[in-house]
Tab-separated table of C-alpha atoms in Angstrom:
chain	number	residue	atom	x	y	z
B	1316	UNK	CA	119.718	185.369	86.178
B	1317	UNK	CA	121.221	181.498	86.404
B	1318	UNK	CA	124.053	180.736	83.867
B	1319	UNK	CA	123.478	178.090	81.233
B	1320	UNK	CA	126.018	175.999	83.677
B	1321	UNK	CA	123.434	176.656	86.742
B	1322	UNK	CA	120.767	175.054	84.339
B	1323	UNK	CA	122.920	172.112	82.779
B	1324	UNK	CA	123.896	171.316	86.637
B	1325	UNK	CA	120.024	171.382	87.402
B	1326	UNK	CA	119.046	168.730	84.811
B	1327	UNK	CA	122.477	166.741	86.432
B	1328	UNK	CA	120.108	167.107	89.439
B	1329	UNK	CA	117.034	165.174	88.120
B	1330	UNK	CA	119.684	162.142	86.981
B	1331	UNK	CA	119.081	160.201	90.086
B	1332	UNK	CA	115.299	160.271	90.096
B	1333	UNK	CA	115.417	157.703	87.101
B	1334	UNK	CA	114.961	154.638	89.793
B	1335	UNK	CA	111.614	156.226	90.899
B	1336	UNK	CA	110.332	156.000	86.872
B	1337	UNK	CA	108.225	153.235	86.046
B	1338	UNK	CA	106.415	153.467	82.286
B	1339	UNK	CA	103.884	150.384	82.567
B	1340	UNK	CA	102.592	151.360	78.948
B	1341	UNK	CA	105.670	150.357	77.614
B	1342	UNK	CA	107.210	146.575	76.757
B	1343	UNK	CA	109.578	146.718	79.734
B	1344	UNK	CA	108.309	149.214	82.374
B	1345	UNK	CA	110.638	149.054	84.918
B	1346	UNK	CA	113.345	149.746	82.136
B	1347	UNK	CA	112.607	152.026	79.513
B	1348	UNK	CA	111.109	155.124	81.230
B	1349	UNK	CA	114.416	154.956	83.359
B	1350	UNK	CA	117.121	155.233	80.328
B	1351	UNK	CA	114.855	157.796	78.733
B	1352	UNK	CA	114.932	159.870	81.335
B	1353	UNK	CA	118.623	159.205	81.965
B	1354	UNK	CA	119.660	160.019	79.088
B	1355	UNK	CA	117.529	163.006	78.068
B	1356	UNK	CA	118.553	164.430	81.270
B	1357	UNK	CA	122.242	164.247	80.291
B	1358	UNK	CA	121.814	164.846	76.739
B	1359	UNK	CA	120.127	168.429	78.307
B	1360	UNK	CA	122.617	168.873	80.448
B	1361	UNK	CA	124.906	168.487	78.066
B	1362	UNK	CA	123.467	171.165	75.704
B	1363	UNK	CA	123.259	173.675	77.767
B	1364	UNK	CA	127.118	173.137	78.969
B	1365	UNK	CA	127.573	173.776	75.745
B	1366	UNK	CA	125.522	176.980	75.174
B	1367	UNK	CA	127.612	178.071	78.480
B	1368	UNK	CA	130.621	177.418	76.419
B	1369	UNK	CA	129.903	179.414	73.729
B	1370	UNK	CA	127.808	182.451	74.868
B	1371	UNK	CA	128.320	182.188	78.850
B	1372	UNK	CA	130.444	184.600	81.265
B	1373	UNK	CA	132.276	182.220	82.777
B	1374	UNK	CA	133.288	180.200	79.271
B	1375	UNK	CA	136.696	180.093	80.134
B	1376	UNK	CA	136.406	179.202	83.669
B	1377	UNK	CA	134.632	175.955	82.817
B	1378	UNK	CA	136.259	175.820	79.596
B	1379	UNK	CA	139.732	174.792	82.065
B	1380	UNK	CA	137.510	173.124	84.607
B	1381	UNK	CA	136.573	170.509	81.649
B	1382	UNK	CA	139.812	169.856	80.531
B	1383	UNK	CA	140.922	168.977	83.760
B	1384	UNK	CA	137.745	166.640	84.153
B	1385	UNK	CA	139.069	164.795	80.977
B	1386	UNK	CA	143.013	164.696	81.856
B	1387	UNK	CA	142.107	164.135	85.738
B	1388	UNK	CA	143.705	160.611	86.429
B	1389	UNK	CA	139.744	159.113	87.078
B	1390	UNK	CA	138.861	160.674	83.713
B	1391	UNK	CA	141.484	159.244	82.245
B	1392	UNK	CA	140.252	155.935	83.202
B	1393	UNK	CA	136.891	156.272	82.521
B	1394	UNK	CA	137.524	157.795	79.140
B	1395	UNK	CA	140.041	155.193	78.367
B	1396	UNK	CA	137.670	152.221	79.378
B	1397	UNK	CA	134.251	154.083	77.530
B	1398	UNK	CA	137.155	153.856	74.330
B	1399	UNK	CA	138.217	150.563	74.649
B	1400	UNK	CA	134.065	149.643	74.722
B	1401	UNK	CA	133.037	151.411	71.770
B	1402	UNK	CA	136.272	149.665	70.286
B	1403	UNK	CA	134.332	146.445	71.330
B	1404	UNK	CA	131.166	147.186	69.938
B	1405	UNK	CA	132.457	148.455	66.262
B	1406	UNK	CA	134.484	145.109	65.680
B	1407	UNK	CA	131.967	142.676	67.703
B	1408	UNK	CA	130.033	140.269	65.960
B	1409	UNK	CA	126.959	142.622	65.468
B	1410	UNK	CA	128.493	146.192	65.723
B	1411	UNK	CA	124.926	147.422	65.775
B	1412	UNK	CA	123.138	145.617	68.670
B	1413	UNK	CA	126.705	146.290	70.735
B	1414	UNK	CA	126.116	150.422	69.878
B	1415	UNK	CA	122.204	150.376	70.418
B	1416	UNK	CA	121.574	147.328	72.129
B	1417	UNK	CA	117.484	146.346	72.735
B	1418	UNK	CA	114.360	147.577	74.815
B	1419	UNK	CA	114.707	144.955	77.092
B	1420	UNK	CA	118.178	146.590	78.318
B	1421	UNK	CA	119.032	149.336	77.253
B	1422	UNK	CA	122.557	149.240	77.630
B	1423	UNK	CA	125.508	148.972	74.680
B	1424	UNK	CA	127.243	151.805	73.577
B	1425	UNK	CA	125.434	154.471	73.995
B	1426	UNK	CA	124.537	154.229	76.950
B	1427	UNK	CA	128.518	153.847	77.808
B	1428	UNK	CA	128.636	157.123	76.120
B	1429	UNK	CA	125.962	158.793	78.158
B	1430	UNK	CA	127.522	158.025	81.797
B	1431	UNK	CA	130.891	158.985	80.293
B	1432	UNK	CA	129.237	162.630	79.605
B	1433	UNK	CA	127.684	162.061	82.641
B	1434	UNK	CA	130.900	161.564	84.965
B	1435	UNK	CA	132.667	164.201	83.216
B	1436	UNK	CA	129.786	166.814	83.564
B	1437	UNK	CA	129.599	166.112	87.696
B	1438	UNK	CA	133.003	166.574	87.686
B	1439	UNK	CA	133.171	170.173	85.909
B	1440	UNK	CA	129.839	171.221	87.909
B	1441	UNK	CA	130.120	169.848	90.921
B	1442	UNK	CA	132.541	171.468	92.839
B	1443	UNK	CA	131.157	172.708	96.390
B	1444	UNK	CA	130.127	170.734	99.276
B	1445	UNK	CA	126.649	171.979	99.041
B	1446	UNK	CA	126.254	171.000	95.315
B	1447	UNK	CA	126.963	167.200	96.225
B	1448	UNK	CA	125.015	167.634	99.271
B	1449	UNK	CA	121.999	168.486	97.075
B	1450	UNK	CA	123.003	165.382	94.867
B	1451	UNK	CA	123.228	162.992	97.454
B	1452	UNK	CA	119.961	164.666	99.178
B	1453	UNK	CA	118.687	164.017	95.445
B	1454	UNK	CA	119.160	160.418	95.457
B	1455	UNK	CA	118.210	159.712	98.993
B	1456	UNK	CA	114.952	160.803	98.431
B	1457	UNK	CA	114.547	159.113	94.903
B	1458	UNK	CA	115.285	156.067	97.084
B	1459	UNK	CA	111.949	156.447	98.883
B	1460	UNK	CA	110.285	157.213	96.029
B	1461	UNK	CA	111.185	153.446	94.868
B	1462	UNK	CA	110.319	152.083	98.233
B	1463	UNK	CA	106.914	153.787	98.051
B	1464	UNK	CA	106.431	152.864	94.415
B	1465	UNK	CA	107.101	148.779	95.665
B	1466	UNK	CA	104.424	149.318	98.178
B	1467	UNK	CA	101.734	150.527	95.982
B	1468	UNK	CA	102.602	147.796	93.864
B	1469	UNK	CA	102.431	145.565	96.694
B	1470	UNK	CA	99.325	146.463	97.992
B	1471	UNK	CA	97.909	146.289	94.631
B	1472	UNK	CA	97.259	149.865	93.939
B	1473	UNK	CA	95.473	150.458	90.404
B	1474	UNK	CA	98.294	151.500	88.409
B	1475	UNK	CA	100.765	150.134	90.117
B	1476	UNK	CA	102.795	147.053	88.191
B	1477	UNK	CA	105.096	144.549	90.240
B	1478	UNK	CA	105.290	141.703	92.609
B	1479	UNK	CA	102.281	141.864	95.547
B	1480	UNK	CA	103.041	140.938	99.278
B	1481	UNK	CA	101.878	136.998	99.553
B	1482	UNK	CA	102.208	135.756	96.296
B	1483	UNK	CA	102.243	132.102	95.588
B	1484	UNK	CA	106.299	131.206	95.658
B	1485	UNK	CA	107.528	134.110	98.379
B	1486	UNK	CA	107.755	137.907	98.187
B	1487	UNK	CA	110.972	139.684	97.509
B	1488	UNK	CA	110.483	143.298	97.800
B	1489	UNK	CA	111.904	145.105	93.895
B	1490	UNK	CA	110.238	148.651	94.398
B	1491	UNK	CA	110.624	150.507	91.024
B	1492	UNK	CA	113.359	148.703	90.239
B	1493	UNK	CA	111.501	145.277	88.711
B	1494	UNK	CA	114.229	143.312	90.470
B	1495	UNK	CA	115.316	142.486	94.365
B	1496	UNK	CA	119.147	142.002	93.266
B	1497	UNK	CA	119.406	145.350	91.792
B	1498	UNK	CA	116.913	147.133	94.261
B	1499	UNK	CA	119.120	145.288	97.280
B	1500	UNK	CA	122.188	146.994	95.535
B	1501	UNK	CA	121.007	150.203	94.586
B	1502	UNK	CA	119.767	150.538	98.647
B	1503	UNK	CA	123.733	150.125	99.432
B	1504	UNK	CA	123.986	153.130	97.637
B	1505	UNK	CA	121.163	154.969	98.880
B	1506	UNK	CA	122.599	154.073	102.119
B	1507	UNK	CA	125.820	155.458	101.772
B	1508	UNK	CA	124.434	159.113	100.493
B	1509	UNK	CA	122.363	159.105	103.545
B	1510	UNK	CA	124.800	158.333	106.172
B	1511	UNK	CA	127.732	160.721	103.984
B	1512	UNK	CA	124.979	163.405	104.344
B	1513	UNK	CA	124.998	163.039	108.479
B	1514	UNK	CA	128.537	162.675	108.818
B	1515	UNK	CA	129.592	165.426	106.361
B	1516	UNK	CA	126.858	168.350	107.871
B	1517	UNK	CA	125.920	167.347	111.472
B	1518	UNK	CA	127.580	167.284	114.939
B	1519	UNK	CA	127.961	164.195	117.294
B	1520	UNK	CA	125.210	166.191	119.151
B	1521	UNK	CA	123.138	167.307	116.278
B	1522	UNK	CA	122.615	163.701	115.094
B	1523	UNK	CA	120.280	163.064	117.918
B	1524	UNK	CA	118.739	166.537	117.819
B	1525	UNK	CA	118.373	167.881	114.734
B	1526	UNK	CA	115.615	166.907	113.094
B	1527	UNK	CA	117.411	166.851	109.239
B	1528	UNK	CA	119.692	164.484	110.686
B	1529	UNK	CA	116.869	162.195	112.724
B	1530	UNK	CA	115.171	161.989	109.178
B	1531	UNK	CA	118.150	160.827	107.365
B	1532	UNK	CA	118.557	158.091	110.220
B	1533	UNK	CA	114.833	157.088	109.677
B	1534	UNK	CA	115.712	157.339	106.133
B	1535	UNK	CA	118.728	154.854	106.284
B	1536	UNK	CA	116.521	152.689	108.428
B	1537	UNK	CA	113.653	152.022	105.846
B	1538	UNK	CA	116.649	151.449	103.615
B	1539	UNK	CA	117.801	148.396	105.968
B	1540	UNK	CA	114.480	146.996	106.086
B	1541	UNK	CA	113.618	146.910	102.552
B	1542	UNK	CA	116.801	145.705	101.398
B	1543	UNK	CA	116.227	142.858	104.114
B	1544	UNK	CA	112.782	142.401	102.159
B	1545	UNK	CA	114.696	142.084	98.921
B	1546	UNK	CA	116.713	138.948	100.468
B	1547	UNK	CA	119.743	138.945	97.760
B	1548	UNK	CA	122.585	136.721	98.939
B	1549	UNK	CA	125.333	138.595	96.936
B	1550	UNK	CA	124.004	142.126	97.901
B	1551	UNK	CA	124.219	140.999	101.691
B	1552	UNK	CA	127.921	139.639	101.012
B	1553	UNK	CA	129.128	142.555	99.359
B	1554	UNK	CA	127.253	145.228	102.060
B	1555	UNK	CA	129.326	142.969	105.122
B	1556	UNK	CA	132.302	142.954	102.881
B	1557	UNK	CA	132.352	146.735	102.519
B	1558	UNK	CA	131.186	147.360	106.186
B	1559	UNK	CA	134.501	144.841	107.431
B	1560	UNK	CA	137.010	146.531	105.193
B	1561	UNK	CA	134.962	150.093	106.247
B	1562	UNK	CA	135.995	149.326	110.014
B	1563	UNK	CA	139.277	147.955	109.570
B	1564	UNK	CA	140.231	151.128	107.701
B	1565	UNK	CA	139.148	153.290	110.299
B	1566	UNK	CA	140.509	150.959	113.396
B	1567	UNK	CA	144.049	151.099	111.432
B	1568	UNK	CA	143.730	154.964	111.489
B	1569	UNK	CA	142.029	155.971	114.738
B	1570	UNK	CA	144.096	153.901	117.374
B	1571	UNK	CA	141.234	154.974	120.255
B	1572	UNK	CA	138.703	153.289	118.642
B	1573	UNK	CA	140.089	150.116	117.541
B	1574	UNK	CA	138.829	148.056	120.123
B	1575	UNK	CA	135.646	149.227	119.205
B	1576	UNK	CA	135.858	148.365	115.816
B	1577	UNK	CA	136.983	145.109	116.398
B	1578	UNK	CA	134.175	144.277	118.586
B	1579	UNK	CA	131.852	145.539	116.480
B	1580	UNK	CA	133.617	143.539	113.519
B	1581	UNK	CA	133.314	140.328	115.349
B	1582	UNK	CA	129.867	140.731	116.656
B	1583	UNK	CA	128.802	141.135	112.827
B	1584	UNK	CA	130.728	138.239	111.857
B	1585	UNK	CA	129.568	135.950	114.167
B	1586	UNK	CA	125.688	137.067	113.833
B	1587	UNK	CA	126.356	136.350	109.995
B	1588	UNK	CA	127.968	132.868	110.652
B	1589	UNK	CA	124.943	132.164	112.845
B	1590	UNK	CA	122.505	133.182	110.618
B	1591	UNK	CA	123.656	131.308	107.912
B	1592	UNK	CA	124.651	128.153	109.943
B	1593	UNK	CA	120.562	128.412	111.414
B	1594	UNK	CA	118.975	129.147	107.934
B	1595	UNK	CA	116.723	126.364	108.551
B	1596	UNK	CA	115.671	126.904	111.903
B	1597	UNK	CA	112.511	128.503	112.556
B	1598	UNK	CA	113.764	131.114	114.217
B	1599	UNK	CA	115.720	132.398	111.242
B	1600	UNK	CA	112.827	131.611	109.194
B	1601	UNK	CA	110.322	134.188	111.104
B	1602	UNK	CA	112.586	136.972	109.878
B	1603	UNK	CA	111.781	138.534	107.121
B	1604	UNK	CA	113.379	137.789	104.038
B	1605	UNK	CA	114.985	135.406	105.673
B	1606	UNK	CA	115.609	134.052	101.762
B	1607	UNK	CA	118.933	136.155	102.009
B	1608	UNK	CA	120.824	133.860	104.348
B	1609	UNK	CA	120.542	130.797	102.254
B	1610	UNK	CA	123.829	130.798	101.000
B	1611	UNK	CA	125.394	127.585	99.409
B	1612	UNK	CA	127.261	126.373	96.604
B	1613	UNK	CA	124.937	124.116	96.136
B	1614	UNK	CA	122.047	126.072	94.912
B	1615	UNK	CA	120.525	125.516	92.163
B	1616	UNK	CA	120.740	129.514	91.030
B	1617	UNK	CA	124.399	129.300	92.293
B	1618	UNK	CA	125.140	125.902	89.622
B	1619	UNK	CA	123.570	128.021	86.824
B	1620	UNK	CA	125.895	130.527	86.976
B	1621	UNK	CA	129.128	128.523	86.892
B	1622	UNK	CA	127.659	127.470	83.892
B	1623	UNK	CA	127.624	131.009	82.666
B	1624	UNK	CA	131.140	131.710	83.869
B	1625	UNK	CA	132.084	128.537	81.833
B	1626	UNK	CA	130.741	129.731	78.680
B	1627	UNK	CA	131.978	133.121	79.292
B	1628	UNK	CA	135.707	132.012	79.518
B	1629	UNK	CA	135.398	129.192	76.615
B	1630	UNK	CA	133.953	132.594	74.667
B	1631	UNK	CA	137.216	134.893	76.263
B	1632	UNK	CA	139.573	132.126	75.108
B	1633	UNK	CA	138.186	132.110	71.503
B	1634	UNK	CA	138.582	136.404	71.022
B	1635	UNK	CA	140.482	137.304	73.706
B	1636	UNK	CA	141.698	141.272	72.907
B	1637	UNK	CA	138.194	142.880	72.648
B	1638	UNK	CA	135.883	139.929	72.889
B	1639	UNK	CA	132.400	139.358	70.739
B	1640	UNK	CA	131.007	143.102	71.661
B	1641	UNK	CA	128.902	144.020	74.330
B	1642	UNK	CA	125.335	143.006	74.389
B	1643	UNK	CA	126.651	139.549	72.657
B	1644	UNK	CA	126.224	137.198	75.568
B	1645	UNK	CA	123.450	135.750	74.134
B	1646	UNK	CA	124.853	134.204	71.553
B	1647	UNK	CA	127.893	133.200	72.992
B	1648	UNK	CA	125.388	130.957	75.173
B	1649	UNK	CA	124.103	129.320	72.594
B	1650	UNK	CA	127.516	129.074	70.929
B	1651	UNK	CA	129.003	127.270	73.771
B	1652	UNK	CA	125.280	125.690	75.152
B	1653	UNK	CA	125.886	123.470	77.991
B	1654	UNK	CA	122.655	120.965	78.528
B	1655	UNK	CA	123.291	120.866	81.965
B	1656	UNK	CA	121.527	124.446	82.301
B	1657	UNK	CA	118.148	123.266	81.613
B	1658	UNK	CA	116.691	120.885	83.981
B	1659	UNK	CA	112.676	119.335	82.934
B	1660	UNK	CA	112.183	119.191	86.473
B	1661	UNK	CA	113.094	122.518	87.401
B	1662	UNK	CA	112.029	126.071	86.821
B	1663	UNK	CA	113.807	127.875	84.079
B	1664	UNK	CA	117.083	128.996	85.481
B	1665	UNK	CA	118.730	132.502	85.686
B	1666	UNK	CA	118.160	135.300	82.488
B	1667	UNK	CA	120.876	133.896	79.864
B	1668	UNK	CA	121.735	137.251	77.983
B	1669	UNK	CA	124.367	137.914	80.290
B	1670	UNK	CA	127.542	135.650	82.559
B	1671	UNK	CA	125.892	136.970	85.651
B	1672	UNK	CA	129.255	138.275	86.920
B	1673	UNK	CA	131.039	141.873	86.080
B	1674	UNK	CA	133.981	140.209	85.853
B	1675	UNK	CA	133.311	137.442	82.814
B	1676	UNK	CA	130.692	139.588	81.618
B	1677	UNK	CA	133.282	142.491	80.463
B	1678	UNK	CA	135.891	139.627	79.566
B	1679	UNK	CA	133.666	137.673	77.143
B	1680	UNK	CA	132.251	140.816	75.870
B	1681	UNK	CA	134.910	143.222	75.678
B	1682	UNK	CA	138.259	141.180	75.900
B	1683	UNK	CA	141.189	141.374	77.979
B	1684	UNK	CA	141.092	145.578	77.021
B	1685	UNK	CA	137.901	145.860	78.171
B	1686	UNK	CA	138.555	144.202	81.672
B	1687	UNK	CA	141.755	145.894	82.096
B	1688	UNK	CA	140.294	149.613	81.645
B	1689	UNK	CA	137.453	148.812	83.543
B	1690	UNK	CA	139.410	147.526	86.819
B	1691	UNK	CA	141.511	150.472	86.327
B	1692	UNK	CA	139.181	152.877	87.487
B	1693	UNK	CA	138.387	151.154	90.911
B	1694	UNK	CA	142.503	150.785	90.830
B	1695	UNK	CA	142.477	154.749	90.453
B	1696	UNK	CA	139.943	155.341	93.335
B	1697	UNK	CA	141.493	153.280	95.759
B	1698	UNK	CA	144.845	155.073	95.103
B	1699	UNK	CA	143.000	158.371	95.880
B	1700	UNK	CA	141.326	156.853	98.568
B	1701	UNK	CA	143.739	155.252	100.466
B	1702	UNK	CA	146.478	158.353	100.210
B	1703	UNK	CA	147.859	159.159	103.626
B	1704	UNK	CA	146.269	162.484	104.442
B	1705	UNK	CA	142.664	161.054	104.228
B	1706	UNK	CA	143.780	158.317	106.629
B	1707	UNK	CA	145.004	161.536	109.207
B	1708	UNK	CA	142.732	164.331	107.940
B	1709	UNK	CA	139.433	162.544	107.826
B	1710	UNK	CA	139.612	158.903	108.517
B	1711	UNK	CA	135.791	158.279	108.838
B	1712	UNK	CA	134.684	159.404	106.084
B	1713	UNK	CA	137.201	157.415	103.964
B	1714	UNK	CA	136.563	154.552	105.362
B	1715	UNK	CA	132.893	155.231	104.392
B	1716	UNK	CA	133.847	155.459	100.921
B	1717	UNK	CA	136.184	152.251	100.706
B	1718	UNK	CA	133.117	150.369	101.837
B	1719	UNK	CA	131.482	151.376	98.420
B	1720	UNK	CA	133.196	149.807	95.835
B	1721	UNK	CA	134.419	146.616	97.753
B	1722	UNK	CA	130.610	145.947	98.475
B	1723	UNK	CA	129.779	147.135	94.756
B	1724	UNK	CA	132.586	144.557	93.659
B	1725	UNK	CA	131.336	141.373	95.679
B	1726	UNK	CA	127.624	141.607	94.855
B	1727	UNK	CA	128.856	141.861	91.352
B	1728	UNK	CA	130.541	138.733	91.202
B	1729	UNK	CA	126.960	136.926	91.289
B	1730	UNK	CA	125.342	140.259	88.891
B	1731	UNK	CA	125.800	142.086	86.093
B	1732	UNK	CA	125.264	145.990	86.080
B	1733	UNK	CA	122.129	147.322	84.941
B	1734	UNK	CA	121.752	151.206	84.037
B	1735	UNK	CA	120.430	151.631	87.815
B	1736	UNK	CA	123.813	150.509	89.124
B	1737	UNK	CA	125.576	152.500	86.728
B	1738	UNK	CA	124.229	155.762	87.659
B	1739	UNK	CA	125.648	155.122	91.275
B	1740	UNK	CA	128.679	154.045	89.916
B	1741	UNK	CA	129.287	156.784	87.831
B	1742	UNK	CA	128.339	159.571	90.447
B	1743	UNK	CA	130.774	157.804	92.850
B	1744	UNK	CA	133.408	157.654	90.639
B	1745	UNK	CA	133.071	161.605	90.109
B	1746	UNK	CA	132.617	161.877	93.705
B	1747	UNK	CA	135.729	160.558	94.307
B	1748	UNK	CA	137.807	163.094	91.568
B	1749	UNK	CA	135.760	165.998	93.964
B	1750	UNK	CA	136.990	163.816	97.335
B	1751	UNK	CA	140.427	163.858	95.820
B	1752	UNK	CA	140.895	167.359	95.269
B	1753	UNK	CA	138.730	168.624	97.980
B	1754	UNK	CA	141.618	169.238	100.734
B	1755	UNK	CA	144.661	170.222	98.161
């Protein structure tokens, strides 16, 4: 019969299948139905951990695999980040809205608390290459389930709520997700379980012949396309920023193929420069979502945010230690309103509850602290990551894994997280503590 930890690591399972959810009977569809079943799946999970704990066989086993979760240098930093953000929230400016923040996002405290419980249970459960296998296989396919759920929506399906293909003012492709940014983002993800999947179970020979492996290509393809169809600029500048520092990583280690990866480096350089240089040709304009190389510092959605990063650091400069709370932004615009942000003869301008940047958006919110502990943890990975026997034993797949978090970091300079990017986040994060250990 399964343990109570065999059932808690089952509901860990269903975690990822909260960007297929879509609840169009409630306020905010493409939002509610996914923390719900976020957090009911961890809160279950949770439980039954617990019941494994206290009536299981193999209490004691887990009992030491826990507190080594906690004290493991990533759970330190995680633990000492989700502490220094309920710290935040209980002496913001409205300790309540920080905890429970609003239907419209979802976010605050608890939900800090949640993918805390959640990192630390992936990192007591998950300890065999097969049981991140199944993860990653987990959140692959909940990634088609999004695409498929944007289609019906674009086709108009009854039922179906979202953007349709060739509305008035240009289609960008959100899936389940309510939002091309974070759909665009969340495909970098998808992405990266795929192709970790191929590299980590199949042969140079098998990837053309097995027919697991040819799926997870087709797979990574429809990912490519659709997050082409979502045409976010930052999501594009973080995926070639974690692809260049991807290859140079593995060109430093593998001497034999670092021709190669400078070719390949300059050819996708080069294709980008051209792209962007041509963004008003026709040429460029026949591909689709072509929106995404339209980069300049003079856009309009670009100005709008310096705005935001303006009030943010006016706001950081006025409570600097642990900020206003989370969940305050709002205010703080309308604290430190700039008139500039609202142009008659424009349309209204980017959501103004948050800096639209991870980096002010934790520093007005949560202070100095809250930055600090928060850029720890990606300081933590990368010391993991970048450790000299992954760079001997298994360059490739390390350099796979750097890509992650530099691309997460550079789209995130123009976005702030959602519960969506979270998820990811987390489970990478406790994939890395399982990476880390995995050839001691």
């Amino acid at each position: 019969m399964p343990s109570f930890f065999s059932f808690s690591r089952f509901f860990l399972y269903l975690v990822p299948f909260a960007s297929a959810i879509v609840t169009r009977t409630t306020l905010f569809p493409f939002i509610v139905g996914k923390y719900t079943w976020f957090r009911g799946s961890v809160a279950i999970a949770l439980i039954l951990f617990l019941f494994g704990l206290l009536f299981g066989e193999e209490a004691e086993e887990y009992e030491k695999k826990i507190i080594h979760a906690i004290r493991s240098p990533l759970g330190i930093a995680v633990g000492v980040f989700t502490i220094v953000f309920l710290l935040a929230s209980i002496f913001g400016i409205k300790p309540n809205h920080s905890f429970w923040s609003n239907f419209e996002r979802g976010e605050g405290g608890i939900q800090i608390l949640h993918l805390y419980v959640f990192f630390i249970l992936l990192t007591t459960l998950f300890k065999e290459p097969r049981e991140w296998r199944k993860f990653f296989l987990c959140s692959a396919v909940s990634a088609m389930l999004m695409i498929f759920y944007g289609l019906g929506a674009g086709l108009g399906y009854n039922g179906f709520v979202g953007s349709r293909f060739g509305q008035e003012g240009g289609y960008r492709f959100e899936g389940a997700i309510g939002n091309p940014a974070y759909t665009a983002a969340y495909l970098i993800f998808a992405a990266f379980y795929a192709l970790y999947l191929i590299v980590s179970k199949y042969s140079k020979k098998q990837i053309v012949t097995n027919l697991g492996a040819i799926v997870l290509l087709v797979m990574i393809g429809t990912y490519g396309v659709f997050f082409l169809l979502a045409a976010t600029r930052g999501a594009l500048l973080g995926l070639g920023a974690g692809l260049l520092v991807g290859l140079a990583y593995f060109g430093y280690s593998v001497k034999r193929w670092r021709r190669w990866v400078i070719g390949i480096g300059l050819t996708f350089v080069i294709a980008l420069v051209f792209l962007i240089s041509f963004r008003d040709t026709e040429l460029v304009k026949k591909i689709p979502g072509s929106r995404i190389f339209d980069i300049s510092f003079s856009a309009k959605t670009f100005q709008h945010r310096t705005i935001m990063w303006s009030v943010a650091w006016k706001s950081f400069l006025e409570r600097p230690i642990l900020g206003w709370g989370p969940e305050s932004f709002g205010f703080l615009f309308q604290k430190n309103f700039n008139p500039a942000y609202f142009d008659p003869t424009q349309a209204f301008g980017s959501w103004f509850d948050r800096a639209h940047n991870v980096i002010f958006d934790y520093l007005a919110e949560t202070g100095i602290l809250g930055l600090l502990s928060y850029l720890s943890i990606f300081l933590v990975t990368f010391i993991h990551l970048l450790k000299k026997q992954n760079m001997v034993k298994r360059p490739g797949k390390t350099a796979l894994m750097l890509g992650i978090p530099i691309a997460y970091l550079v789209q995130g300079l123009v976005l702030f997280d959602v519960l969506i990017i979270y998820i990811n986040l987390y489970t990478f994060f406790a994939f890395t503590n399982y990476y880390r250990e995995a050839e001691k």
